[in-house]
PDB file of N, CA, C and O in Angstrom:
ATOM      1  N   UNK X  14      -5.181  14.973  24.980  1.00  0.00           N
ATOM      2  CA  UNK X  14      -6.179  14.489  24.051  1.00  0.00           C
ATOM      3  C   UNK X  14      -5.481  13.801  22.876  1.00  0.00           C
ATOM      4  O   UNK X  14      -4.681  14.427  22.179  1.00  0.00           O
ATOM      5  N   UNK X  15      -5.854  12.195  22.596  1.00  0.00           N
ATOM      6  CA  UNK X  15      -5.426  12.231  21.710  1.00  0.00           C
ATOM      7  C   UNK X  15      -5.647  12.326  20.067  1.00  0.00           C
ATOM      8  O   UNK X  15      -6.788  11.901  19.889  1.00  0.00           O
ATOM      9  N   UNK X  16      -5.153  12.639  18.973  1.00  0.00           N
ATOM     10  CA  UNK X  16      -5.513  13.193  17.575  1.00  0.00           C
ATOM     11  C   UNK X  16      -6.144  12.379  17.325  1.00  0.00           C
ATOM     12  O   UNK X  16      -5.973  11.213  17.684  1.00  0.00           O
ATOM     13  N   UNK X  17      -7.116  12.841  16.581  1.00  0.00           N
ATOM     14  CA  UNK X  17      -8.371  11.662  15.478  1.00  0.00           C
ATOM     15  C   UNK X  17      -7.246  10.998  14.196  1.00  0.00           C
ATOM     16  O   UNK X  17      -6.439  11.412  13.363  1.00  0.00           O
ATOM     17  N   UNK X  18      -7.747   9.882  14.629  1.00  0.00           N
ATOM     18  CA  UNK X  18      -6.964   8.761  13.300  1.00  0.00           C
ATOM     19  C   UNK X  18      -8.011   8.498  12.311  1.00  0.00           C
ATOM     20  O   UNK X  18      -9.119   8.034  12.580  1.00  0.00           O
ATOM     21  N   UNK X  19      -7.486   8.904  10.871  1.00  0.00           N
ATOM     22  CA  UNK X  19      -8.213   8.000  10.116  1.00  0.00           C
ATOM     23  C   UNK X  19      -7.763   6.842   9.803  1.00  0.00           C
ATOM     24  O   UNK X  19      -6.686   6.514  10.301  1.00  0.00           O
ATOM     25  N   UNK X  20      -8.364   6.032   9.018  1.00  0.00           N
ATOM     26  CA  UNK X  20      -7.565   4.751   8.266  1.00  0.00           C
ATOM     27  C   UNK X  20      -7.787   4.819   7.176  1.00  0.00           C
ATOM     28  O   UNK X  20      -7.340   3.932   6.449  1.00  0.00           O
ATOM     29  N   UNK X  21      -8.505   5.810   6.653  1.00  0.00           N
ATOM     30  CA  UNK X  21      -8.646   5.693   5.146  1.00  0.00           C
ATOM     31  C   UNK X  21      -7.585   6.836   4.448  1.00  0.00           C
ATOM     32  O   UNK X  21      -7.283   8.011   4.657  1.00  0.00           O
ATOM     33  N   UNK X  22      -7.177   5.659   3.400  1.00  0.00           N
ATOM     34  CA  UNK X  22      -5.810   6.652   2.391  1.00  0.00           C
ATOM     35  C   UNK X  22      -6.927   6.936   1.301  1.00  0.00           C
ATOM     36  O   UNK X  22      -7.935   6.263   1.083  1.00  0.00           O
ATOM     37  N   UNK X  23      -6.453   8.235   0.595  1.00  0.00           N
ATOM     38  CA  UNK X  23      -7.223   8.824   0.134  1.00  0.00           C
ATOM     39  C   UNK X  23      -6.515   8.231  -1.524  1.00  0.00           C
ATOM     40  O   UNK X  23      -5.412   7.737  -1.756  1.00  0.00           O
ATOM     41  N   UNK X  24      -7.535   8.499  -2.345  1.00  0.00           N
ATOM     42  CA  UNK X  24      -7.853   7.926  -3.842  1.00  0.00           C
ATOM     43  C   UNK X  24      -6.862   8.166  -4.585  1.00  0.00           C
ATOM     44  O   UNK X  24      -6.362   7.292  -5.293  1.00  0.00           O
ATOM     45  N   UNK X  25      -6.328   9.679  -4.522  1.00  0.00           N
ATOM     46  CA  UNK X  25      -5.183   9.903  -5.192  1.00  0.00           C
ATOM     47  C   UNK X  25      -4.038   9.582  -4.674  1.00  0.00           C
ATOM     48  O   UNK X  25      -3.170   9.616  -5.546  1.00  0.00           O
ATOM     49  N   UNK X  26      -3.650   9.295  -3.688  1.00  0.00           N
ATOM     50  CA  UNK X  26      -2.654   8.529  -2.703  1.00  0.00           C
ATOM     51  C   UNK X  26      -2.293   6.612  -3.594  1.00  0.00           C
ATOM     52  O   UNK X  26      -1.328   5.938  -3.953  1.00  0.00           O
ATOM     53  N   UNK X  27      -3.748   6.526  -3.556  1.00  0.00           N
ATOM     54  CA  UNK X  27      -3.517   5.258  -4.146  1.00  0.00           C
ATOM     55  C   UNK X  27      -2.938   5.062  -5.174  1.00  0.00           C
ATOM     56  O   UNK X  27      -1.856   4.477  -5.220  1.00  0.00           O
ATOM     57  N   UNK X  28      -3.681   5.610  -6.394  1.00  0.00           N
ATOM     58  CA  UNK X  28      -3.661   5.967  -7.665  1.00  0.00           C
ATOM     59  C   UNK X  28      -2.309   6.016  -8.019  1.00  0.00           C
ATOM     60  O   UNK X  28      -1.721   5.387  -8.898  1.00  0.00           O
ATOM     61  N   UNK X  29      -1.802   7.026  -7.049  1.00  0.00           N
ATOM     62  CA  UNK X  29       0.258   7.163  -7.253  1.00  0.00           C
ATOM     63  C   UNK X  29       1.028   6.483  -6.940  1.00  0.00           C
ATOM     64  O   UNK X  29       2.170   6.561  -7.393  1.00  0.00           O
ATOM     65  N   UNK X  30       0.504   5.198  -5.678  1.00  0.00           N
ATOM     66  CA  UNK X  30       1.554   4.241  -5.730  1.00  0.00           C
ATOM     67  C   UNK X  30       0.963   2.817  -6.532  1.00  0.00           C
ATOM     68  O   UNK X  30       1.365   1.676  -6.306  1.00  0.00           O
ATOM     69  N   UNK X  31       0.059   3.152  -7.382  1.00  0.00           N
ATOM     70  CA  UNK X  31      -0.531   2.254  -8.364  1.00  0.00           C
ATOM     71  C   UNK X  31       0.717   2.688  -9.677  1.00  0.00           C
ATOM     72  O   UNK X  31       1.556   1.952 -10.198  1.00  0.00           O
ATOM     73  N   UNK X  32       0.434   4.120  -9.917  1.00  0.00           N
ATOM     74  CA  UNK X  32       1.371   4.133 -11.190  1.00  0.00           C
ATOM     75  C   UNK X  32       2.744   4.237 -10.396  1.00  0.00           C
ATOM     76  O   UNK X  32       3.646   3.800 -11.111  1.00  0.00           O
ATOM     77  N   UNK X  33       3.069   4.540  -9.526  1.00  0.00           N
ATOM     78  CA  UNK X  33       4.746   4.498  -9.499  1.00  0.00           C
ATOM     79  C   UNK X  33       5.230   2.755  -9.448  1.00  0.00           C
ATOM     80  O   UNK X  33       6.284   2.274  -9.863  1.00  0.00           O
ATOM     81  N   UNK X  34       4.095   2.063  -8.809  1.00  0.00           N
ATOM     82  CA  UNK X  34       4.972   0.612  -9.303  1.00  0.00           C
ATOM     83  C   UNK X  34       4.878   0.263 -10.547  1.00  0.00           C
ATOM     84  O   UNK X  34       5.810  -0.402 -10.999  1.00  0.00           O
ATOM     85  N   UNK X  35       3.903   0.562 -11.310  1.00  0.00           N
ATOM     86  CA  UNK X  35       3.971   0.116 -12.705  1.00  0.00           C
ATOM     87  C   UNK X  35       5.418   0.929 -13.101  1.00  0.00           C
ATOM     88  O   UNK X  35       6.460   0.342 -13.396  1.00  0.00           O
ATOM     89  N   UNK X  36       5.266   2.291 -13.046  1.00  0.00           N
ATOM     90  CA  UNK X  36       6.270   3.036 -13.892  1.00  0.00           C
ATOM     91  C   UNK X  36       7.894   2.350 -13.540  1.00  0.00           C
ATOM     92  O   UNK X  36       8.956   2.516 -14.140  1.00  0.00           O
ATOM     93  N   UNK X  37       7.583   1.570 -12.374  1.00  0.00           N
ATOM     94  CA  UNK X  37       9.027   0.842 -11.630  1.00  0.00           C
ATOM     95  C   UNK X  37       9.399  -0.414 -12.343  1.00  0.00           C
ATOM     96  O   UNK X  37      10.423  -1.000 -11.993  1.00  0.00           O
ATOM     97  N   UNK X  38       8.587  -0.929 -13.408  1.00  0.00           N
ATOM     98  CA  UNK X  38       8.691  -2.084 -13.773  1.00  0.00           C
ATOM     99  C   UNK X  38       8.911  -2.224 -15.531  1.00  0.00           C
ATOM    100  O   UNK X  38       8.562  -1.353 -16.327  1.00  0.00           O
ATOM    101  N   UNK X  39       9.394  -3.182 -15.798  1.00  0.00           N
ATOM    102  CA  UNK X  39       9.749  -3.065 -17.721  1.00  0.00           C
ATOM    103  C   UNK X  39       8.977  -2.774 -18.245  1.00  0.00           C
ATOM    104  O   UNK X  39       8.156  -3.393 -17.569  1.00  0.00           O
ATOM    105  N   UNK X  40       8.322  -2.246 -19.063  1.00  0.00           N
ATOM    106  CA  UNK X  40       7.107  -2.125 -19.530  1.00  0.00           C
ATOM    107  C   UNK X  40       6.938  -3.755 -20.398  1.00  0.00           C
ATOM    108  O   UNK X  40       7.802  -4.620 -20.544  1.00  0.00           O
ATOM    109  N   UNK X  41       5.784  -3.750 -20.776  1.00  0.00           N
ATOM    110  CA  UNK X  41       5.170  -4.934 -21.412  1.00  0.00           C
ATOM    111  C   UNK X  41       3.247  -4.897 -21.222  1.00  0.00           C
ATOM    112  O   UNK X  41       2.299  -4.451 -20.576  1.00  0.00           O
ATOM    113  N   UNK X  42       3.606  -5.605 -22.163  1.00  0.00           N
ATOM    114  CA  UNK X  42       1.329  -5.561 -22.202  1.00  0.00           C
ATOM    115  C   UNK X  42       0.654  -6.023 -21.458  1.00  0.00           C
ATOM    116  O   UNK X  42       0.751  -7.248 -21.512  1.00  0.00           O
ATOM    117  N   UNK X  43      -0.009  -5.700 -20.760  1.00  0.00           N
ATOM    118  CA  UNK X  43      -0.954  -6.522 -19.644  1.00  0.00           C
ATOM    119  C   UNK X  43      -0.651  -6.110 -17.946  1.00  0.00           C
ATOM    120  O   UNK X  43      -1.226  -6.561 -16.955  1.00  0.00           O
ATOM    121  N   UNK X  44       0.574  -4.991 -18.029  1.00  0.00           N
ATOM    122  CA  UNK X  44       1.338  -4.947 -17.161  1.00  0.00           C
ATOM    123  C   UNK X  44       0.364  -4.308 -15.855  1.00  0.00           C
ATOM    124  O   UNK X  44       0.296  -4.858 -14.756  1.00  0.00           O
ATOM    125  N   UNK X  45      -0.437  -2.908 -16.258  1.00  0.00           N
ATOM    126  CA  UNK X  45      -1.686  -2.118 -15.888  1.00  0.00           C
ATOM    127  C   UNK X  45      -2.461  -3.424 -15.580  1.00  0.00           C
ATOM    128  O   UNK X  45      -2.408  -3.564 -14.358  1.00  0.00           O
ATOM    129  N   UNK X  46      -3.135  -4.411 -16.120  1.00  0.00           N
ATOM    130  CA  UNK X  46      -4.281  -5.209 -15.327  1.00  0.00           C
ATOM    131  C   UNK X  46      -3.211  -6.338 -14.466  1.00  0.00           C
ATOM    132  O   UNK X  46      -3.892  -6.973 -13.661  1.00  0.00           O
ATOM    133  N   UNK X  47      -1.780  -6.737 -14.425  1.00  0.00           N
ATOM    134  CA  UNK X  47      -1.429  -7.508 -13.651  1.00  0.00           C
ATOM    135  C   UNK X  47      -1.081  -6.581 -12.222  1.00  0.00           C
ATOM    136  O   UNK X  47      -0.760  -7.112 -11.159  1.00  0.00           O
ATOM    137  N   UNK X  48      -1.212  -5.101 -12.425  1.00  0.00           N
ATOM    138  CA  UNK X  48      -0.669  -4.928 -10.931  1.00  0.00           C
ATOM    139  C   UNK X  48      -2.013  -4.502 -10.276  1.00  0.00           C
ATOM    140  O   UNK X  48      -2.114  -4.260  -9.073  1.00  0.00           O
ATOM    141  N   UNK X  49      -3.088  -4.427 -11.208  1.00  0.00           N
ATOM    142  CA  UNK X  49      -4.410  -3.954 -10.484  1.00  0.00           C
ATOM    143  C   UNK X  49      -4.876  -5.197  -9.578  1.00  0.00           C
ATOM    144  O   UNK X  49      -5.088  -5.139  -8.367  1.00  0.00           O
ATOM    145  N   UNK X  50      -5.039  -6.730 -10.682  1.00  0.00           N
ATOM    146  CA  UNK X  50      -4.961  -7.637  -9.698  1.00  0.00           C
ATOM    147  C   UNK X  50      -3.907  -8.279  -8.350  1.00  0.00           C
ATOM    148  O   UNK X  50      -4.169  -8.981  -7.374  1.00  0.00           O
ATOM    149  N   UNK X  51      -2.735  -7.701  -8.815  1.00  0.00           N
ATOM    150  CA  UNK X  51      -2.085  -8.000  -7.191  1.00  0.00           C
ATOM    151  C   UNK X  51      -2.827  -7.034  -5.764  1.00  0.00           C
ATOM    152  O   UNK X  51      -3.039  -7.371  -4.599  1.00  0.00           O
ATOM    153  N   UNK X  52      -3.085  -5.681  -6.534  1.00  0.00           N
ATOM    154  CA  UNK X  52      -3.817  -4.916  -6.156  1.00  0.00           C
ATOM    155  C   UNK X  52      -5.230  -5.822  -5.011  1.00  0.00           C
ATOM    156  O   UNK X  52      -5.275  -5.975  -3.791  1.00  0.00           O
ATOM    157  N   UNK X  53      -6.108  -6.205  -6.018  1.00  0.00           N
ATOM    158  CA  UNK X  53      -7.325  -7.156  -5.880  1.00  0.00           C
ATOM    159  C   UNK X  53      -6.493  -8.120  -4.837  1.00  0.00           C
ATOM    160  O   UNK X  53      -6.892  -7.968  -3.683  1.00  0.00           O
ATOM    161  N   UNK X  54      -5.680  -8.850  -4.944  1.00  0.00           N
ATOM    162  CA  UNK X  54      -5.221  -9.616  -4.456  1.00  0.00           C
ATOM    163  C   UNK X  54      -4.482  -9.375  -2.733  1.00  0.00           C
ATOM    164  O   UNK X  54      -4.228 -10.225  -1.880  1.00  0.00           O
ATOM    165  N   UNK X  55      -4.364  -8.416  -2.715  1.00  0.00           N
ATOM    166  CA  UNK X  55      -3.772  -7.939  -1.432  1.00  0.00           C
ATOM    167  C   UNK X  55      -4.840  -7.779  -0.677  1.00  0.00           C
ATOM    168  O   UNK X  55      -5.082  -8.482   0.304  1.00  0.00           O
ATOM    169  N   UNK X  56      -5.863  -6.437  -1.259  1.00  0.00           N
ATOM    170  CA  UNK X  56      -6.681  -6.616  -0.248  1.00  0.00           C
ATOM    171  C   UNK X  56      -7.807  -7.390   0.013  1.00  0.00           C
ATOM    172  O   UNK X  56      -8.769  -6.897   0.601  1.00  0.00           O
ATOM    173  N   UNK X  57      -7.792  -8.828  -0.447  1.00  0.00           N
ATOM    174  CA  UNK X  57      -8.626  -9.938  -0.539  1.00  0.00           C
ATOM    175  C   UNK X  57      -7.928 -10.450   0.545  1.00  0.00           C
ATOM    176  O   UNK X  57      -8.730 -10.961   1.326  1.00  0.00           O
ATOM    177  N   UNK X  58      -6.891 -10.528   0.896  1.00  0.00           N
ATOM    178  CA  UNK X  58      -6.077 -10.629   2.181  1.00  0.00           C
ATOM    179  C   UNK X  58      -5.858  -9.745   3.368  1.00  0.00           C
ATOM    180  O   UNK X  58      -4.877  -9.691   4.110  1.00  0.00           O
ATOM    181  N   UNK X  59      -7.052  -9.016   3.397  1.00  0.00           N
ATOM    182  CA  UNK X  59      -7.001  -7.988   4.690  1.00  0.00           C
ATOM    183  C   UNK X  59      -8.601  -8.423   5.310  1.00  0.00           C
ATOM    184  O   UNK X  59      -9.289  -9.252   4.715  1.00  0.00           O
ATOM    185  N   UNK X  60      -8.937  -7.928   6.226  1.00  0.00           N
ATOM    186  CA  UNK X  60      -9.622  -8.339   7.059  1.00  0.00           C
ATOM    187  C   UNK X  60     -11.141  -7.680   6.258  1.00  0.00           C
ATOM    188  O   UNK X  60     -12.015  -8.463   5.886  1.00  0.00           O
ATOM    189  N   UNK X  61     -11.259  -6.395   6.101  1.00  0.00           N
ATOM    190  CA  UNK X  61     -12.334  -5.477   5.286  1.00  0.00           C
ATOM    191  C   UNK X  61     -12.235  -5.796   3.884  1.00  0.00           C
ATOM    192  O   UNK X  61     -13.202  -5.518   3.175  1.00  0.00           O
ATOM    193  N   UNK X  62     -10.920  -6.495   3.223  1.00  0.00           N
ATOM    194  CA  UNK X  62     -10.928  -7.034   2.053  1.00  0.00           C
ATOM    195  C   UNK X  62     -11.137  -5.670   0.987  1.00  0.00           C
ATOM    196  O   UNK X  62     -11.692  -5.950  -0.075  1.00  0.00           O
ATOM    197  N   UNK X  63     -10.749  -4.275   1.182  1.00  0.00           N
ATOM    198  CA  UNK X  63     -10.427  -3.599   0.580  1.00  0.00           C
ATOM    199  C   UNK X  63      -9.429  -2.860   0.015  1.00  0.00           C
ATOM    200  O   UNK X  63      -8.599  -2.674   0.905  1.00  0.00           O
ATOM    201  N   UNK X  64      -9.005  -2.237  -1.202  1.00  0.00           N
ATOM    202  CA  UNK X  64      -7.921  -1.529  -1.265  1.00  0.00           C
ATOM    203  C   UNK X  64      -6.815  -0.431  -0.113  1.00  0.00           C
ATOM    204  O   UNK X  64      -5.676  -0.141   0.253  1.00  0.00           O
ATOM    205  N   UNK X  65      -8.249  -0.197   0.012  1.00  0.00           N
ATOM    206  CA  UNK X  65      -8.387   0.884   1.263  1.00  0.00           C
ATOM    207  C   UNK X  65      -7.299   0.101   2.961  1.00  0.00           C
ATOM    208  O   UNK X  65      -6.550   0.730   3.709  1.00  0.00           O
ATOM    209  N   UNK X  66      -7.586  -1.039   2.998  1.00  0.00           N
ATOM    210  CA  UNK X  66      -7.216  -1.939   4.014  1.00  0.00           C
ATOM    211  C   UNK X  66      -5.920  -2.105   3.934  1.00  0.00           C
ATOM    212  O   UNK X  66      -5.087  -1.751   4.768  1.00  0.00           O
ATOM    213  N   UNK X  67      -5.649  -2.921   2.413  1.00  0.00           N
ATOM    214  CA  UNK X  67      -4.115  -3.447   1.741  1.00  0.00           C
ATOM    215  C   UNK X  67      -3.498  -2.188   2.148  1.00  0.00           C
ATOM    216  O   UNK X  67      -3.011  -2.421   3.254  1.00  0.00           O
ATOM    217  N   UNK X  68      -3.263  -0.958   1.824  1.00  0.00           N
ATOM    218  CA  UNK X  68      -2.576   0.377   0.913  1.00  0.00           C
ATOM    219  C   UNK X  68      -2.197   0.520   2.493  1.00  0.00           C
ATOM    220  O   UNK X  68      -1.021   0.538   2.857  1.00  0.00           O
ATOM    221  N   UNK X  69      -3.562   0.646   3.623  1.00  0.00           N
ATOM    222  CA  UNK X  69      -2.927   1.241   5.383  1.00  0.00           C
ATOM    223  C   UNK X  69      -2.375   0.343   5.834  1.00  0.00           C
ATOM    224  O   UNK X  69      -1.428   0.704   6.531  1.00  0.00           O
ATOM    225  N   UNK X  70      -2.514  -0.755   5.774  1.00  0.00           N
ATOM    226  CA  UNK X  70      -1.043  -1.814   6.661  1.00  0.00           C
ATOM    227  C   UNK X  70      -0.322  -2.295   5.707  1.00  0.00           C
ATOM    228  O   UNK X  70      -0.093  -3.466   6.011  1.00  0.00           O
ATOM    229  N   UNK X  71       0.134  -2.058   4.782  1.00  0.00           N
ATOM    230  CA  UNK X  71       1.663  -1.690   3.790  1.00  0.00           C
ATOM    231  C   UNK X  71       2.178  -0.246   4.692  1.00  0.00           C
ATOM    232  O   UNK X  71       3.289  -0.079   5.196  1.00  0.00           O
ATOM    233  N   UNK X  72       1.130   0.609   4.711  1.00  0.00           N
ATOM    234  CA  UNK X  72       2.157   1.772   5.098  1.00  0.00           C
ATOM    235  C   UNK X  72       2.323   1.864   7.089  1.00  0.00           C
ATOM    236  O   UNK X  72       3.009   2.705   7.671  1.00  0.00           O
ATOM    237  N   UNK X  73       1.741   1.091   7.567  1.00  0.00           N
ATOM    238  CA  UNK X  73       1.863   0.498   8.824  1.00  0.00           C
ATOM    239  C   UNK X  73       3.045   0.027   9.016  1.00  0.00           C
ATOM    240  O   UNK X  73       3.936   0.531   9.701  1.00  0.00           O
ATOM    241  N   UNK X  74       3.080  -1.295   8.198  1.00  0.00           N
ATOM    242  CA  UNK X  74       4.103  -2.054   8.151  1.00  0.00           C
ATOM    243  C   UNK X  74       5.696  -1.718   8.029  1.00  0.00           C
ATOM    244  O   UNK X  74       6.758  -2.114   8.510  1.00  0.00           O
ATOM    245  N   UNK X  75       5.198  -0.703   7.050  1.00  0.00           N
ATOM    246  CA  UNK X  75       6.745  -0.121   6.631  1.00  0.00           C
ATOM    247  C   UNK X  75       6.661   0.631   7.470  1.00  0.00           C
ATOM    248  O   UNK X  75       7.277   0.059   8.369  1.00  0.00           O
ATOM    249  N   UNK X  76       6.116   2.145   8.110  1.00  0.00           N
ATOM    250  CA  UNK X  76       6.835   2.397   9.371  1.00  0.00           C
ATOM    251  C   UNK X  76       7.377   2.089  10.429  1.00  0.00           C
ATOM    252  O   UNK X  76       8.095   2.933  10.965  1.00  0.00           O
ATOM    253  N   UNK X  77       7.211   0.890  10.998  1.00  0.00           N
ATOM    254  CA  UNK X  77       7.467  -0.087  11.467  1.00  0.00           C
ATOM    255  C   UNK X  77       8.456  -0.817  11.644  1.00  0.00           C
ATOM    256  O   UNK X  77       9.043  -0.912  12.722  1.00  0.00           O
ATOM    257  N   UNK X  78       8.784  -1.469  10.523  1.00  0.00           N
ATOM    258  CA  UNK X  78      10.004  -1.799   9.865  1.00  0.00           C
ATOM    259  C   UNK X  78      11.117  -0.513  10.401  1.00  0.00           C
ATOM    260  O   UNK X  78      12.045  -0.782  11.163  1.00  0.00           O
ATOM    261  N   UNK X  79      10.926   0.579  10.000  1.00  0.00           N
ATOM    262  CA  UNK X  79      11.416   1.593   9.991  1.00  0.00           C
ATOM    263  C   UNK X  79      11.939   2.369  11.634  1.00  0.00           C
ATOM    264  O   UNK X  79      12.844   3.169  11.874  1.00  0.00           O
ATOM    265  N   UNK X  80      11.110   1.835  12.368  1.00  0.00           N
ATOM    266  CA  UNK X  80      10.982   2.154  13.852  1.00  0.00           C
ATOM    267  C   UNK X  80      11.708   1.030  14.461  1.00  0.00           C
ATOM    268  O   UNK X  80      12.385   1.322  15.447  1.00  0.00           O
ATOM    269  N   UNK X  81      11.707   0.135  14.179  1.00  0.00           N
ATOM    270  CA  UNK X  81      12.582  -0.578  14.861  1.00  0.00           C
ATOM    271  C   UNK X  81      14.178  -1.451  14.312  1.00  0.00           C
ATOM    272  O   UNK X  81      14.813  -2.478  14.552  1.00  0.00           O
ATOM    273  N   UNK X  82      14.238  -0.152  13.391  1.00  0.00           N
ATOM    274  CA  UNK X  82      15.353  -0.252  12.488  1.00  0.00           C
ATOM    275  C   UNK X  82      16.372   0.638  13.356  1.00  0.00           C
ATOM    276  O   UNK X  82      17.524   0.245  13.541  1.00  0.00           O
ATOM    277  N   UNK X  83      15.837   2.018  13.951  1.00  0.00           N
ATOM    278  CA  UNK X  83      16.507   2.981  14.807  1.00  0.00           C
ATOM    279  C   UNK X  83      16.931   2.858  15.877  1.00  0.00           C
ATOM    280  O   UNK X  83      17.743   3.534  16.510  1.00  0.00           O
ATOM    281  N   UNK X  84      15.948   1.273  16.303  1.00  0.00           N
ATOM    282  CA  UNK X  84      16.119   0.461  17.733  1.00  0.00           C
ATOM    283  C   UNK X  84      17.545   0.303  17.968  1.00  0.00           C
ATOM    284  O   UNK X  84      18.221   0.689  18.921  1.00  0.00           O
ATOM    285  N   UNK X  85      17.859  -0.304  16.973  1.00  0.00           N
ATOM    286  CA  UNK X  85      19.245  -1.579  17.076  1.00  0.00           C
ATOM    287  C   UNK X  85      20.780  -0.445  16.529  1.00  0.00           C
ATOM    288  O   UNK X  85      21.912  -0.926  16.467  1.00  0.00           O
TER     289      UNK X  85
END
């Protein structure tokens, strides 16, 4: 049988790699609404066009990356 998949990352999941990239970056003013809109901006580029969308194929992607890193 195989396991039930969700696709939805949960709120506080987000939330933490919302502040860990800010906290990753120089500080400066405006810094909080420029990464919310890259934010906006990513998942305006997913198919459902939600956060929710962007956040699971980033972390798709990078496992991925990651899996066929062990390949070679």
């Amino acid at each position: 049988m195989e396991p039930k998949l969700s696709y939805t990352v949960g709120d506080d999941l987000i939330a933490g790699v919302i502040a860990t990239a800010v906290l990753s970056e120089k500080r400066r003013p405006g810094l909080w609404q420029d990464m919310l809109r890259a934010v906006e901006r990513g998942a305006a580029g997913t198919e459902e066009g939600t956060a929710n969308a962007f956040f699971f194929r980033a972390m798709v992607d990078r496992l991925l990356e990651e899996f066929h890193t062990q390949e070679k």
